[in-house]
């Protein structure tokens, strides 16, 4: 049976594809690193999580071996800061009693894998941003959900006429989840807004109130407060790189799983 990654059309895959990245040398290292732990990882449900970390560790090692990607002097500077931060945060945590050399590797996994991602996709950040821009805008909005269709319609008219504030109506009639937030969602990326609201919010104007929309057994009313247009600054570049790396890792995990399981049980 083909893996989920193999079932994707070739144009959906992000380079480097698994056949390029999973060299014979890397597969041998994979088999050695997982060894007799595979069965307990499968039974415990932790295999995917550990493979994810193993991939990031491999990426960090690639960066660390390249003087061009990550000069040794910069690695040492980063390590000094990371050690200090680690010591402050984990001084009393005996669960992380790692040997110094193992701790150093652990600390360098995140920055090292990020540098690998920049090496792979940094030159494409502008085009990636333009492709995804409409989903990267952030929105602040109110949402009210009720179970009764006619009550939803009545509350909609009150909100349109500014008879009562959204916050007040949420406190009176909203679901427990809405009441916990006061009905307000602050600067959510459009790609992350809940309950399938993205296409609705995408085309709303500031201050606009939607008529009740059915979501499952509930009726929702939404009011857009503000829209913050995405811009390609340093924070956005970092966010795009992390997103691209997550997509790529999820593409690589299935063939790794298939390899480990087939090696173990064939």
XYZ file of C-alpha atoms in Angstrom:
266
model
C 0.000 0.000 0.000
C 1.368 3.414 -0.910
C 1.966 5.961 1.819
C -0.010 9.236 2.094
C 3.017 11.121 0.808
C 3.317 8.786 -2.171
C -0.356 9.276 -2.956
C 0.149 13.031 -3.379
C 0.559 14.328 -6.894
C 4.160 15.194 -7.647
C 3.367 18.900 -7.946
C 2.041 18.889 -4.359
C 5.325 17.662 -2.877
C 7.862 20.059 -1.422
C 11.530 19.530 -2.300
C 13.526 17.667 -1.229
C 11.182 14.716 -1.774
C 11.620 11.603 0.354
C 13.535 9.647 -2.316
C 16.148 12.405 -2.418
C 16.407 13.035 1.305
C 16.223 9.446 2.582
C 19.606 8.309 1.326
C 20.966 4.840 2.099
C 23.282 6.365 4.702
C 20.393 8.166 6.379
C 18.173 5.077 6.341
C 20.955 3.078 7.988
C 21.196 5.738 10.683
C 17.420 5.663 11.067
C 17.431 1.885 11.611
C 20.240 2.172 14.127
C 18.661 5.036 16.078
C 15.252 3.395 16.402
C 16.544 -0.137 16.854
C 14.549 -2.147 19.393
C 12.495 0.916 20.434
C 10.129 0.675 17.468
C 7.603 -1.662 19.049
C 7.194 0.345 22.266
C 6.891 3.559 20.231
C 4.154 1.980 18.121
C 2.257 0.600 21.115
C 2.523 3.853 23.073
C 1.373 5.954 20.120
C 4.566 8.032 20.174
C 6.157 6.897 16.903
C 5.061 9.895 14.814
C 6.224 12.386 17.438
C 9.638 10.740 17.757
C 10.086 10.545 13.978
C 9.270 14.252 13.774
C 12.019 15.007 16.305
C 14.462 12.655 14.575
C 13.945 14.499 11.287
C 14.590 17.863 12.963
C 17.709 16.424 14.566
C 18.952 15.301 11.152
C 18.291 18.756 9.716
C 20.190 20.389 12.574
C 23.162 18.090 11.984
C 23.179 19.077 8.301
C 23.353 22.747 9.274
C 26.023 22.107 11.902
C 28.243 20.291 9.394
C 28.122 23.195 6.940
C 30.387 26.143 7.662
C 28.476 28.108 5.025
C 25.035 27.519 6.555
C 26.093 27.776 10.201
C 29.682 28.851 10.926
C 31.217 27.187 14.008
C 31.705 30.563 15.700
C 27.977 31.322 15.394
C 27.106 27.862 16.690
C 29.231 28.449 19.788
C 27.708 31.883 20.415
C 24.206 30.448 20.121
C 25.111 27.538 22.379
C 26.387 29.792 25.181
C 23.078 31.680 25.248
C 21.011 28.517 24.997
C 22.928 26.834 27.844
C 22.350 29.835 30.124
C 18.658 29.869 29.313
C 18.382 26.102 29.803
C 20.127 26.274 33.198
C 17.755 28.987 34.409
C 14.641 27.138 33.242
C 15.630 23.616 34.301
C 17.849 24.039 37.354
C 15.554 21.909 39.529
C 14.284 19.493 36.884
C 16.010 16.135 37.354
C 14.152 14.692 34.331
C 16.626 16.501 32.076
C 19.860 15.219 33.579
C 21.612 14.928 30.204
C 25.305 14.537 29.530
C 26.782 17.892 28.414
C 27.395 16.769 24.815
C 23.841 15.397 24.531
C 22.415 18.572 25.981
C 24.335 20.670 23.454
C 22.824 18.693 20.575
C 19.347 19.005 22.060
C 19.723 22.779 22.384
C 20.890 23.164 18.787
C 18.073 21.153 17.182
C 15.615 24.043 16.912
C 17.959 26.777 15.569
C 19.797 24.268 13.384
C 16.638 22.936 11.747
C 15.410 26.497 11.197
C 18.633 27.386 9.388
C 18.186 24.303 7.215
C 14.669 25.495 6.361
C 16.004 28.927 5.410
C 18.640 27.302 3.191
C 15.916 25.300 1.440
C 13.140 27.853 1.062
C 14.511 31.257 2.066
C 14.858 32.302 -1.574
C 11.138 31.525 -2.116
C 9.721 33.375 0.887
C 8.257 36.201 -1.170
C 6.449 33.851 -3.558
C 5.248 31.653 -0.669
C 3.961 34.781 1.050
C 2.083 35.922 -2.047
C 0.566 32.448 -2.512
C -0.728 32.360 1.067
C -1.280 36.059 1.769
C -5.073 35.939 1.807
C -4.957 33.361 4.623
C -2.230 35.179 6.566
C -4.256 38.321 7.260
C -5.351 38.529 10.911
C -8.851 39.378 12.055
C -10.454 40.376 15.330
C -14.136 39.501 15.570
C -17.049 38.768 17.852
C -19.012 35.538 17.609
C -22.292 34.544 19.233
C -23.759 31.035 18.998
C -27.234 29.939 20.066
C -29.291 26.786 19.522
C -32.555 28.465 18.509
C -32.952 29.790 14.959
C -35.607 32.379 15.844
C -33.641 33.678 18.838
C -30.597 34.030 16.571
C -32.634 36.098 14.117
C -33.950 38.347 16.897
C -30.436 38.905 18.305
C -29.155 39.663 14.819
C -31.674 42.496 14.433
C -30.730 43.903 17.833
C -27.058 43.904 16.889
C -27.717 45.517 13.504
C -29.736 48.268 15.188
C -27.036 48.746 17.835
C -29.675 48.202 20.527
C -27.196 46.252 22.650
C -23.476 45.581 22.548
C -22.196 42.271 21.247
C -20.458 41.616 24.573
C -23.687 42.159 26.509
C -25.707 39.848 24.271
C -23.010 37.154 24.432
C -23.089 37.347 28.237
C -26.864 36.839 28.201
C -27.395 34.334 25.425
C -24.051 32.969 24.190
C -22.681 29.456 24.577
C -20.336 28.738 27.481
C -17.339 28.838 25.161
C -18.367 32.210 23.742
C -19.029 33.598 27.207
C -15.575 32.499 28.352
C -14.000 34.723 25.691
C -16.648 37.406 25.962
C -17.425 36.352 22.401
C -14.240 38.092 21.198
C -11.461 36.531 19.120
C -8.373 38.734 18.910
C -6.162 38.875 15.806
C -6.634 35.326 14.590
C -4.864 34.370 11.336
C -7.586 33.721 8.758
C -6.123 30.281 8.165
C -6.635 29.428 11.860
C -10.094 30.826 12.560
C -12.435 28.131 13.926
C -15.678 26.611 12.707
C -15.093 27.225 8.990
C -15.453 30.995 9.354
C -12.548 31.862 7.042
C -14.593 32.328 3.816
C -17.136 34.451 5.689
C -14.606 36.711 7.423
C -12.488 37.048 4.289
C -15.174 39.092 2.524
C -16.533 41.099 5.479
C -16.010 44.796 6.088
C -15.057 46.230 9.479
C -18.182 46.605 11.627
C -20.262 44.300 9.420
C -22.577 41.777 11.126
C -23.518 38.540 9.388
C -27.012 37.125 9.424
C -27.233 33.865 11.428
C -25.267 31.031 9.843
C -25.895 27.415 10.729
C -22.949 25.475 12.192
C -24.011 21.971 13.125
C -26.815 22.302 15.624
C -26.089 25.953 16.378
C -26.640 29.308 14.697
C -23.757 31.775 14.709
C -23.653 35.539 14.288
C -20.309 37.153 13.531
C -19.183 40.775 13.621
C -15.828 41.801 12.196
C -14.033 44.358 14.352
C -10.728 44.748 12.566
C -8.549 43.264 9.845
C -4.739 43.431 9.995
C -3.175 42.892 6.581
C -0.204 40.540 6.514
C 3.198 41.930 5.606
C 6.450 40.173 4.863
C 8.548 41.238 7.857
C 11.022 39.153 9.884
C 8.310 37.646 12.072
C 6.307 36.638 9.004
C 9.388 35.127 7.344
C 9.951 32.998 10.449
C 6.314 31.947 10.527
C 6.355 30.958 6.848
C 9.556 28.967 7.241
C 8.177 27.071 10.246
C 4.965 26.362 8.359
C 6.874 25.173 5.293
C 9.077 22.922 7.420
C 6.058 21.433 9.210
C 4.398 20.639 5.859
C 7.617 19.096 4.568
C 8.173 16.998 7.706
C 4.604 15.689 7.497
C 5.420 14.692 3.925
C 8.537 12.774 5.008
C 7.081 10.982 8.062
C 4.913 8.395 6.193
C 7.749 6.884 4.093
C 9.918 6.737 7.215
C 7.156 4.915 9.088
C 6.690 2.517 6.204
C 10.417 1.804 6.093
C 10.716 1.158 9.827
C 7.673 -1.097 9.968
C 8.584 -3.045 6.841
C 12.130 -3.562 8.132
C 10.810 -4.750 11.471
C 7.997 -7.030 10.369
C 8.920 -8.203 6.872
